[in-house]
C-alpha cells in the first residue's frame, strides 16, 4: 500500500510539473520474467520516478548508498525495495565487499523473475551526451544469467529520457523503451566474477542501445543551436497541423545533431551563416511581439480573426476568473517559496534542480491546504475542512490551466493583431522562415548523401 501511495503521489507530481509526458515502446517491455532496466540519468531523482510511474512492471532500484542515509528520502528509497550501491567517493574504506553483497542481492532478485532498474552512468549529470557506462549493470546481468544456468531468460531493456527543458515548470518529457537485449550466460572467471571480455561486450551493446534512445552532442552550444533550428523548422512544416510528438521531435533533433557535427567539420562557414540568419529572425519575431516561431502561422490568424470565437473565449475566461484567481492567490506563496528553496539548495547543479522543485512543492502545497483547512475549521467546523481539502487542489489546477490557456489566447491575439497591422512584415517573416527551412533541408540532404556514399 505504501509503494502504491508513493507511486500515485509521484505520478500526480510529474503530471503537474511537466505539461507533456509521452511514453513510447511500452509494448517492448517483457511482461514477465527477469528484466533489468538501464536508464540515462540527466535529471536527479526525477529519472527513476518516471520509470517507477510509467514502466509496465514493478521495479526495484539500485541506488547510491548516501540516499539511504538521507532523512525522508531514505524512507522512500527503502519503501521502494531499493538496493544500495557503494561508491568510493561516498564511503570510507574498501567498497568491494559491500558491492559484492549488492550484486548477490540483485542477482537473487532477478533469479526470482523480478525487475531491477539501474542508471549505469553512475551519477546524475547535465552533460549533453551519455557518459561512459559503469560495468555494474553488465556484471549483475551476466552473474544472474550464469547462476541460473541459462534458464533465466534475462532481458536488459534500455530506456531513454528526453526532456525539452528539464528544469522548467510545464515543459515536456519523453520516456522511450528500446528493444530488449537477451543476456546469455558466461562461464565465470576463477574469482567467481563474470569474465571481463563478456562484461565489456555487453556494456558496449547496452551503451549503443542507450545512445540510440537519447540525444547526444559533444557540446551544449550544439544542442542549443539544434533546438533553435528545429523549432523554426517544425513551425514551418507543421503550419495548420497538430504539434508533433516528442518522439518525432527527439528523432529530428538527433538527426540535426549528426548533421551539425558533420557540417561543423566540412562547412563551418555555412553553419555560421545559418546561425546568423536564425538569430536575426528570432530578433525580428521579438520586435513583432511574438516569442514562439509557431505563433507566426496563417492558421492561428484565421482562428483568432473570428470575432465570435474571441468573444466566446473571453466570456469563458471571465467565468473561470474568480475560482482561478482564488487558486492562484492561495498557491502563489508556496509556488514562489518552492522555487526559491530549490534554486538555493541545488545551487549550480541543474541536474537536481527539478528534484528539489518537485520535493519542495510536495511539501509546501499540502501544507498550504492544511493551513487553509485549519483556518476554515474555526469558521465552519469539519465542513470547512472537507471543503478546503476538496476545493483547494482543484482551484490550483484550474488556476494553472487557465493561465496556460490565457497565455495561448494572448499569443494568438498578438499574432492576429500583428497580421492586421503589418501584413507585409508578417509575409516577410513567413518567407524568411521558409528560406531558413530550405537551407536546413539542403544541409541535411548533403549530410545524407555523404552518409550514403560512405556506407559499405
Short mmCIF file of C-alpha atoms in Angstrom, two decimals:
data_model
loop_
_atom_site.label_atom_id
_atom_site.label_comp_id
_atom_site.label_asym_id
_atom_site.label_seq_id
_atom_site.Cartn_x
_atom_site.Cartn_y
_atom_site.Cartn_z
CA UNK A 1 0.00 0.00 0.00
CA UNK A 2 2.85 2.40 0.82
CA UNK A 3 4.54 1.72 -2.51
CA UNK A 4 1.27 2.27 -4.34
CA UNK A 5 0.65 5.53 -2.47
CA UNK A 6 4.16 6.78 -3.33
CA UNK A 7 3.58 5.92 -6.97
CA UNK A 8 0.24 7.78 -7.07
CA UNK A 9 1.74 10.91 -5.49
CA UNK A 10 4.77 10.91 -7.79
CA UNK A 11 2.57 10.31 -10.84
CA UNK A 12 0.46 13.34 -9.92
CA UNK A 13 3.56 15.48 -9.25
CA UNK A 14 5.11 14.58 -12.62
CA UNK A 15 1.87 15.31 -14.45
CA UNK A 16 1.72 18.74 -12.82
CA UNK A 17 5.38 19.67 -13.31
CA UNK A 18 5.52 18.50 -16.94
CA UNK A 19 2.83 19.71 -19.33
CA UNK A 20 3.57 16.95 -21.87
CA UNK A 21 4.58 13.42 -20.92
CA UNK A 22 4.88 10.73 -23.59
CA UNK A 23 5.81 7.09 -23.14
CA UNK A 24 6.93 5.18 -26.23
CA UNK A 25 7.79 1.49 -26.59
CA UNK A 26 5.97 0.20 -23.51
CA UNK A 27 4.95 -2.83 -25.53
CA UNK A 28 8.62 -3.83 -25.92
CA UNK A 29 8.96 -4.44 -22.18
CA UNK A 30 8.56 -8.15 -21.27
CA UNK A 31 5.51 -8.57 -19.07
CA UNK A 32 7.03 -11.43 -17.07
CA UNK A 33 10.40 -12.93 -16.33
CA UNK A 34 13.65 -11.37 -15.17
CA UNK A 35 14.18 -7.86 -16.51
CA UNK A 36 16.90 -5.25 -15.98
CA UNK A 37 16.11 -1.65 -16.98
CA UNK A 38 19.05 0.61 -17.85
CA UNK A 39 18.24 4.33 -17.89
CA UNK A 40 20.15 7.51 -18.68
CA UNK A 41 20.45 9.93 -15.78
CA UNK A 42 20.20 13.66 -16.63
CA UNK A 43 17.69 14.81 -14.01
CA UNK A 44 18.35 13.57 -10.47
CA UNK A 45 15.63 11.61 -8.70
CA UNK A 46 13.10 12.63 -11.35
CA UNK A 47 14.57 9.98 -13.70
CA UNK A 48 13.79 6.91 -11.53
CA UNK A 49 10.41 8.47 -10.68
CA UNK A 50 9.50 8.29 -14.38
CA UNK A 51 10.44 4.63 -14.54
CA UNK A 52 8.55 3.86 -11.32
CA UNK A 53 5.38 5.57 -12.57
CA UNK A 54 5.33 4.59 -16.25
CA UNK A 55 7.11 1.24 -16.62
CA UNK A 56 4.63 -1.64 -17.04
CA UNK A 57 6.46 -3.69 -14.38
CA UNK A 58 7.02 -3.42 -10.64
CA UNK A 59 10.56 -2.03 -10.41
CA UNK A 60 13.20 -2.19 -7.69
CA UNK A 61 16.13 0.20 -7.92
CA UNK A 62 19.85 0.18 -7.40
CA UNK A 63 20.52 3.48 -5.61
CA UNK A 64 23.67 5.11 -4.28
CA UNK A 65 24.20 4.46 -0.59
CA UNK A 66 24.01 8.11 0.64
CA UNK A 67 20.33 8.20 -0.32
CA UNK A 68 19.61 5.54 2.30
CA UNK A 69 21.10 7.79 4.99
CA UNK A 70 19.29 10.96 3.85
CA UNK A 71 16.32 11.95 6.05
CA UNK A 72 12.92 11.42 4.41
CA UNK A 73 14.49 10.33 1.10
CA UNK A 74 15.95 7.24 2.77
CA UNK A 75 12.48 6.22 3.99
CA UNK A 76 11.05 6.34 0.48
CA UNK A 77 14.08 4.63 -1.08
CA UNK A 78 13.65 1.69 1.30
CA UNK A 79 9.88 1.62 0.72
CA UNK A 80 10.58 1.04 -2.98
CA UNK A 81 12.71 -2.07 -2.25
CA UNK A 82 15.89 -0.36 -3.42
CA UNK A 83 19.31 -1.98 -3.10
CA UNK A 84 22.28 0.21 -2.08
CA UNK A 85 25.31 0.67 -4.32
CA UNK A 86 28.51 1.76 -2.59
CA UNK A 87 30.76 4.22 -4.44
CA UNK A 88 34.32 5.04 -3.43
CA UNK A 89 33.58 8.75 -3.21
CA UNK A 90 30.72 8.10 -0.77
CA UNK A 91 32.23 5.55 1.60
CA UNK A 92 35.30 5.23 3.78
CA UNK A 93 37.41 2.15 3.22
CA UNK A 94 37.06 -0.67 0.72
CA UNK A 95 33.67 -0.94 -1.01
CA UNK A 96 34.30 -4.16 -2.94
CA UNK A 97 32.90 -6.47 -0.27
CA UNK A 98 29.82 -4.27 0.19
CA UNK A 99 29.15 -4.18 -3.54
CA UNK A 100 29.66 -7.93 -3.80
CA UNK A 101 26.71 -8.28 -1.45
CA UNK A 102 24.77 -5.77 -3.56
CA UNK A 103 25.40 -7.81 -6.72
CA UNK A 104 24.35 -11.01 -4.93
CA UNK A 105 21.07 -9.43 -3.76
CA UNK A 106 20.38 -8.07 -7.25
CA UNK A 107 21.15 -11.43 -8.88
CA UNK A 108 18.88 -13.21 -6.39
CA UNK A 109 16.02 -10.80 -7.17
CA UNK A 110 16.47 -11.34 -10.90
CA UNK A 111 16.69 -15.08 -10.31
CA UNK A 112 13.16 -14.93 -8.86
CA UNK A 113 11.93 -13.30 -12.08
CA UNK A 114 12.00 -9.79 -10.61
CA UNK A 115 12.78 -6.45 -12.19
CA UNK A 116 15.63 -4.07 -11.34
CA UNK A 117 16.44 -0.61 -12.67
CA UNK A 118 19.89 0.93 -12.75
CA UNK A 119 21.41 4.13 -14.14
CA UNK A 120 24.72 2.78 -15.48
CA UNK A 121 26.25 6.24 -15.98
CA UNK A 122 26.80 6.14 -12.22
CA UNK A 123 25.66 9.68 -11.39
CA UNK A 124 23.19 12.31 -12.45
CA UNK A 125 24.70 14.97 -14.72
CA UNK A 126 23.98 17.83 -17.13
CA UNK A 127 26.40 16.90 -19.90
CA UNK A 128 24.89 16.95 -23.42
CA UNK A 129 25.87 13.32 -24.04
CA UNK A 130 25.70 9.88 -22.46
CA UNK A 131 28.57 9.37 -20.00
CA UNK A 132 30.74 6.22 -20.23
CA UNK A 133 28.82 3.42 -18.56
CA UNK A 134 29.93 1.68 -15.40
CA UNK A 135 30.25 -2.09 -15.63
CA UNK A 136 27.82 -2.85 -12.80
CA UNK A 137 24.75 -3.46 -14.98
CA UNK A 138 26.57 -5.93 -17.22
CA UNK A 139 28.17 -7.71 -14.25
CA UNK A 140 24.82 -8.09 -12.48
CA UNK A 141 23.12 -9.35 -15.65
CA UNK A 142 25.86 -11.85 -16.52
CA UNK A 143 26.13 -13.03 -12.91
CA UNK A 144 22.39 -13.66 -12.66
CA UNK A 145 22.24 -15.40 -16.04
CA UNK A 146 25.22 -17.62 -15.23
CA UNK A 147 23.88 -18.54 -11.79
CA UNK A 148 20.64 -19.73 -13.39
CA UNK A 149 22.48 -21.85 -15.91
CA UNK A 150 20.89 -20.22 -18.94
CA UNK A 151 17.31 -20.92 -17.86
CA UNK A 152 16.63 -17.40 -16.59
CA UNK A 153 15.86 -15.73 -19.92
CA UNK A 154 17.03 -12.38 -18.58
CA UNK A 155 16.38 -9.32 -20.75
CA UNK A 156 18.05 -5.93 -20.47
CA UNK A 157 15.61 -3.19 -21.51
CA UNK A 158 17.31 0.09 -22.48
CA UNK A 159 15.30 3.20 -21.66
CA UNK A 160 15.97 6.80 -22.62
CA UNK A 161 14.65 10.01 -21.08
CA UNK A 162 14.39 13.15 -23.18
CA UNK A 163 13.46 16.47 -21.58
CA UNK A 164 12.57 19.54 -23.64
CA UNK A 165 13.72 21.74 -20.73
CA UNK A 166 14.36 19.59 -17.67
CA UNK A 167 14.37 22.35 -15.04
CA UNK A 168 11.44 24.35 -16.47
CA UNK A 169 7.97 24.06 -14.99
CA UNK A 170 5.38 22.82 -17.53
CA UNK A 171 7.93 21.60 -20.07
CA UNK A 172 7.86 18.17 -21.77
CA UNK A 173 9.37 14.73 -21.12
CA UNK A 174 9.62 11.54 -23.17
CA UNK A 175 10.32 8.06 -21.77
CA UNK A 176 11.47 5.79 -24.59
CA UNK A 177 11.82 2.00 -24.19
CA UNK A 178 14.09 0.25 -26.68
CA UNK A 179 14.36 -3.31 -27.91
CA UNK A 180 15.25 -5.82 -25.15
CA UNK A 181 18.75 -7.29 -25.14
CA UNK A 182 18.94 -11.00 -24.38
CA UNK A 183 21.66 -11.93 -21.86
CA UNK A 184 23.49 -15.18 -22.45
CA UNK A 185 25.31 -16.87 -19.54
CA UNK A 186 29.11 -16.75 -19.50
CA UNK A 187 31.50 -19.07 -17.70
CA UNK A 188 32.68 -17.25 -14.53
CA UNK A 189 36.33 -16.36 -14.12
CA UNK A 190 38.40 -18.13 -11.42
CA UNK A 191 37.46 -15.41 -8.90
CA UNK A 192 33.77 -16.13 -9.48
CA UNK A 193 33.17 -12.89 -11.35
CA UNK A 194 31.88 -12.71 -14.95
CA UNK A 195 34.74 -12.64 -17.49
CA UNK A 196 35.94 -9.16 -18.36
CA UNK A 197 35.55 -9.69 -22.10
CA UNK A 198 31.89 -10.63 -21.72
CA UNK A 199 31.27 -7.68 -19.37
CA UNK A 200 32.92 -5.28 -21.81
CA UNK A 201 31.00 -6.63 -24.80
CA UNK A 202 27.63 -6.46 -23.03
CA UNK A 203 28.36 -2.95 -21.71
CA UNK A 204 29.12 -1.80 -25.25
CA UNK A 205 25.82 -3.25 -26.52
CA UNK A 206 23.94 -1.51 -23.72
CA UNK A 207 25.71 1.80 -24.38
CA UNK A 208 24.93 1.61 -28.10
CA UNK A 209 21.26 0.89 -27.36
CA UNK A 210 21.02 3.78 -24.87
CA UNK A 211 22.67 6.22 -27.28
CA UNK A 212 20.05 5.31 -29.88
CA UNK A 213 17.31 6.42 -27.44
CA UNK A 214 18.85 9.68 -26.22
CA UNK A 215 20.06 13.00 -27.58
CA UNK A 216 23.85 13.25 -27.69
CA UNK A 217 26.06 16.14 -28.72
CA UNK A 218 29.68 16.95 -27.96
CA UNK A 219 28.88 20.41 -26.56
CA UNK A 220 25.99 22.40 -25.11
CA UNK A 221 26.27 25.02 -27.86
CA UNK A 222 25.45 22.36 -30.44
CA UNK A 223 22.27 21.36 -28.59
CA UNK A 224 21.20 24.99 -28.26
CA UNK A 225 21.73 25.67 -31.95
CA UNK A 226 19.93 22.47 -32.93
CA UNK A 227 16.98 23.31 -30.65
CA UNK A 228 16.62 26.77 -32.21
CA UNK A 229 16.83 25.39 -35.75
CA UNK A 230 14.38 22.59 -35.00
CA UNK A 231 11.78 24.99 -33.57
CA UNK A 232 11.87 27.09 -36.75
CA UNK A 233 11.94 24.03 -39.00
CA UNK A 234 8.98 22.36 -37.29
CA UNK A 235 6.93 25.57 -37.12
CA UNK A 236 7.32 25.98 -40.89
CA UNK A 237 6.50 22.34 -41.56
CA UNK A 238 3.55 22.00 -39.21
CA UNK A 239 1.51 25.04 -40.28
CA UNK A 240 -2.11 24.16 -39.68
CA UNK A 241 -1.26 20.72 -38.25
CA UNK A 242 -1.15 19.33 -34.75
CA UNK A 243 2.01 19.73 -32.73
CA UNK A 244 4.46 16.88 -33.46
CA UNK A 245 5.02 14.22 -30.82
CA UNK A 246 8.04 14.33 -28.54
CA UNK A 247 9.26 11.10 -30.14
CA UNK A 248 9.30 12.79 -33.53
CA UNK A 249 10.99 15.84 -32.05
CA UNK A 250 13.69 13.65 -30.49
CA UNK A 251 14.32 11.76 -33.74
CA UNK A 252 14.57 15.02 -35.67
CA UNK A 253 16.93 16.62 -33.17
CA UNK A 254 19.13 13.51 -33.17
CA UNK A 255 19.45 13.83 -36.95
CA UNK A 256 20.11 17.56 -36.67
CA UNK A 257 22.89 16.91 -34.14
CA UNK A 258 24.54 14.44 -36.52
CA UNK A 259 24.27 16.86 -39.46
CA UNK A 260 25.54 19.74 -37.30
CA UNK A 261 28.66 17.77 -36.33
CA UNK A 262 29.24 16.83 -39.98
CA UNK A 263 28.98 20.39 -41.30
CA UNK A 264 31.00 21.84 -38.44
CA UNK A 265 33.88 19.77 -39.81
CA UNK A 266 33.15 20.23 -43.53
CA UNK A 267 31.48 23.63 -43.96
CA UNK A 268 31.61 25.72 -40.76
CA UNK A 269 31.04 28.96 -42.70
CA UNK A 270 27.58 27.78 -43.82
CA UNK A 271 26.68 26.91 -40.24
CA UNK A 272 27.77 30.34 -39.06
CA UNK A 273 25.70 31.98 -41.78
CA UNK A 274 22.65 29.86 -40.86
CA UNK A 275 23.04 30.71 -37.16
CA UNK A 276 23.26 34.42 -38.01
CA UNK A 277 20.05 34.18 -40.05
CA UNK A 278 18.27 32.35 -37.23
CA UNK A 279 19.43 34.97 -34.71
CA UNK A 280 18.20 37.81 -36.94
CA UNK A 281 14.88 36.03 -37.49
CA UNK A 282 14.37 35.48 -33.75
CA UNK A 283 15.12 39.16 -33.10
CA UNK A 284 12.51 40.20 -35.69
CA UNK A 285 9.98 37.92 -34.00
CA UNK A 286 10.69 39.59 -30.66
CA UNK A 287 10.23 43.01 -32.22
CA UNK A 288 6.85 41.85 -33.51
CA UNK A 289 5.90 40.71 -30.00
CA UNK A 290 5.99 37.01 -30.89
CA UNK A 291 8.05 34.69 -28.68
CA UNK A 292 7.48 31.35 -30.44
CA UNK A 293 8.03 30.77 -34.19
CA UNK A 294 4.88 28.62 -34.11
CA UNK A 295 2.77 31.73 -33.39
CA UNK A 296 3.62 33.03 -36.85
CA UNK A 297 1.02 30.91 -38.59
CA UNK A 298 -1.79 31.71 -41.07
CA UNK A 299 -3.93 29.08 -39.34
CA UNK A 300 -3.50 30.88 -36.00
CA UNK A 301 -4.51 34.16 -37.60
CA UNK A 302 -7.57 32.62 -39.27
CA UNK A 303 -8.63 31.10 -35.95
CA UNK A 304 -8.29 34.25 -33.89
CA UNK A 305 -9.60 36.60 -36.58
CA UNK A 306 -13.16 35.36 -35.97
CA UNK A 307 -14.82 37.82 -33.64
CA UNK A 308 -17.36 35.37 -32.25
CA UNK A 309 -14.58 32.98 -31.24
CA UNK A 310 -12.68 35.74 -29.47
CA UNK A 311 -15.82 36.77 -27.61
CA UNK A 312 -16.60 33.17 -26.64
CA UNK A 313 -13.10 32.65 -25.26
CA UNK A 314 -13.16 35.96 -23.43
CA UNK A 315 -16.50 35.01 -21.84
CA UNK A 316 -15.07 31.66 -20.78
CA UNK A 317 -12.09 33.33 -19.11
CA UNK A 318 -14.40 35.72 -17.26
CA UNK A 319 -16.44 32.80 -15.91
CA UNK A 320 -13.31 30.96 -14.74
CA UNK A 321 -11.59 34.05 -13.40
CA UNK A 322 -12.96 34.04 -9.79
CA UNK A 323 -12.02 30.42 -8.88
CA UNK A 324 -8.80 30.60 -10.91
CA UNK A 325 -7.79 33.84 -9.21
CA UNK A 326 -8.57 32.33 -5.80
CA UNK A 327 -6.43 29.30 -6.64
CA UNK A 328 -3.56 31.49 -7.84
CA UNK A 329 -3.61 33.70 -4.75
CA UNK A 330 -3.78 30.68 -2.44
CA UNK A 331 -0.89 28.81 -4.06
CA UNK A 332 1.36 31.71 -5.08
CA UNK A 333 3.32 31.89 -1.77
CA UNK A 334 4.06 28.14 -1.83
CA UNK A 335 4.90 28.24 -5.55
CA UNK A 336 7.35 31.12 -5.08
CA UNK A 337 8.93 29.66 -1.95
CA UNK A 338 9.37 26.25 -3.63
CA UNK A 339 11.27 27.89 -6.49
CA UNK A 340 13.49 29.91 -4.15
CA UNK A 341 14.29 26.94 -1.92
CA UNK A 342 15.01 24.65 -4.88
CA UNK A 343 17.32 27.18 -6.50
CA UNK A 344 19.28 27.73 -3.29
CA UNK A 345 19.56 24.04 -2.47
CA UNK A 346 20.53 22.98 -5.98
CA UNK A 347 22.84 25.99 -6.47
CA UNK A 348 24.79 25.33 -9.68
CA UNK A 349 23.71 21.71 -10.12
CA UNK A 350 20.96 21.83 -12.74
CA UNK A 351 20.70 18.04 -12.79
CA UNK A 352 18.98 18.10 -9.37
CA UNK A 353 17.06 21.38 -9.65
CA UNK A 354 13.84 19.68 -10.80
CA UNK A 355 14.15 17.15 -7.97
CA UNK A 356 14.25 19.95 -5.40
CA UNK A 357 11.42 21.85 -7.10
CA UNK A 358 9.12 18.82 -7.04
CA UNK A 359 10.13 17.86 -3.50
CA UNK A 360 9.53 21.41 -2.22
CA UNK A 361 6.16 21.56 -3.97
CA UNK A 362 5.12 18.19 -2.50
CA UNK A 363 5.84 19.64 0.94
CA UNK A 364 4.58 23.22 0.62
CA UNK A 365 1.37 22.75 -1.35
CA UNK A 366 -0.16 20.17 1.03
CA UNK A 367 0.99 22.40 3.91
CA UNK A 368 -0.96 25.26 2.29
CA UNK A 369 -4.08 23.10 2.11
CA UNK A 370 -3.69 22.05 5.76
CA UNK A 371 -3.32 25.68 6.90
CA UNK A 372 -6.43 26.65 4.92
CA UNK A 373 -8.35 23.71 6.42
CA UNK A 374 -7.26 24.77 9.92
CA UNK A 375 -8.46 28.35 9.30
CA UNK A 376 -11.80 27.24 7.86
CA UNK A 377 -12.31 24.81 10.72
CA UNK A 378 -12.54 27.80 13.04
CA UNK A 379 -15.42 29.23 10.97
CA UNK A 380 -17.29 26.21 9.60
CA UNK A 381 -16.05 23.20 11.58
CA UNK A 382 -15.39 19.93 9.79
CA UNK A 383 -17.39 21.05 6.75
CA UNK A 384 -14.80 23.78 6.30
CA UNK A 385 -12.00 21.20 6.50
CA UNK A 386 -13.66 18.98 3.88
CA UNK A 387 -14.31 21.97 1.63
CA UNK A 388 -10.71 23.16 1.86
CA UNK A 389 -9.18 19.74 1.14
CA UNK A 390 -11.59 19.14 -1.74
CA UNK A 391 -11.55 22.57 -3.38
CA UNK A 392 -8.02 23.93 -2.79
CA UNK A 393 -6.14 21.42 -5.05
CA UNK A 394 -8.81 21.77 -7.75
CA UNK A 395 -8.58 25.56 -7.60
CA UNK A 396 -4.79 25.33 -8.00
CA UNK A 397 -5.07 23.11 -11.08
CA UNK A 398 -7.76 25.39 -12.51
CA UNK A 399 -5.51 28.42 -12.00
CA UNK A 400 -2.65 26.62 -13.76
CA UNK A 401 -4.73 25.57 -16.77
CA UNK A 402 -6.40 28.97 -17.01
CA UNK A 403 -3.04 30.72 -17.01
CA UNK A 404 -1.77 28.47 -19.81
CA UNK A 405 -4.90 28.87 -21.92
CA UNK A 406 -4.90 32.62 -21.37
CA UNK A 407 -1.24 32.75 -22.44
CA UNK A 408 -2.10 30.94 -25.68
CA UNK A 409 -5.07 33.27 -26.15
CA UNK A 410 -2.87 36.35 -25.77
CA UNK A 411 -0.25 34.91 -28.14
CA UNK A 412 -2.84 34.15 -30.79
CA UNK A 413 -4.38 37.59 -30.39
CA UNK A 414 -0.98 39.28 -30.71
CA UNK A 415 -0.24 37.30 -33.87
CA UNK A 416 -3.59 38.32 -35.36
CA UNK A 417 -3.13 41.99 -34.50
CA UNK A 418 0.38 41.88 -35.95
CA UNK A 419 -1.03 40.43 -39.18
CA UNK A 420 -3.68 43.15 -39.37
CA UNK A 421 -1.22 45.99 -38.70
CA UNK A 422 1.85 44.69 -40.56
CA UNK A 423 0.76 42.33 -43.30
CA UNK A 424 3.82 42.85 -45.45
CA UNK A 425 6.15 42.28 -42.46
CA UNK A 426 4.11 39.20 -41.49
CA UNK A 427 4.53 37.73 -45.00
CA UNK A 428 8.22 38.70 -44.98
CA UNK A 429 8.79 36.74 -41.77
CA UNK A 430 6.88 33.75 -43.18
CA UNK A 431 9.04 33.77 -46.29
CA UNK A 432 12.26 34.09 -44.27
CA UNK A 433 11.20 31.10 -42.17
CA UNK A 434 10.63 29.08 -45.35
CA UNK A 435 14.08 30.07 -46.64
CA UNK A 436 15.69 29.01 -43.37
CA UNK A 437 13.84 25.71 -43.57
CA UNK A 438 15.04 25.16 -47.16
CA UNK A 439 18.63 25.81 -46.06
CA UNK A 440 18.28 23.32 -43.21
CA UNK A 441 16.89 20.76 -45.67
CA UNK A 442 19.79 21.40 -48.05
CA UNK A 443 22.34 20.87 -45.28
CA UNK A 444 20.52 17.71 -44.24
CA UNK A 445 20.46 16.37 -47.82
CA UNK A 446 24.21 16.92 -48.15
CA UNK A 447 24.77 15.03 -44.91
CA UNK A 448 22.51 12.16 -46.06
CA UNK A 449 24.36 11.89 -49.36
CA UNK A 450 27.71 11.82 -47.54
CA UNK A 451 26.49 9.07 -45.21
CA UNK A 452 25.14 7.06 -48.16
CA UNK A 453 28.45 7.45 -50.02
CA UNK A 454 30.43 6.21 -47.02
CA UNK A 455 28.11 3.24 -46.43
CA UNK A 456 29.50 -0.17 -47.48
#
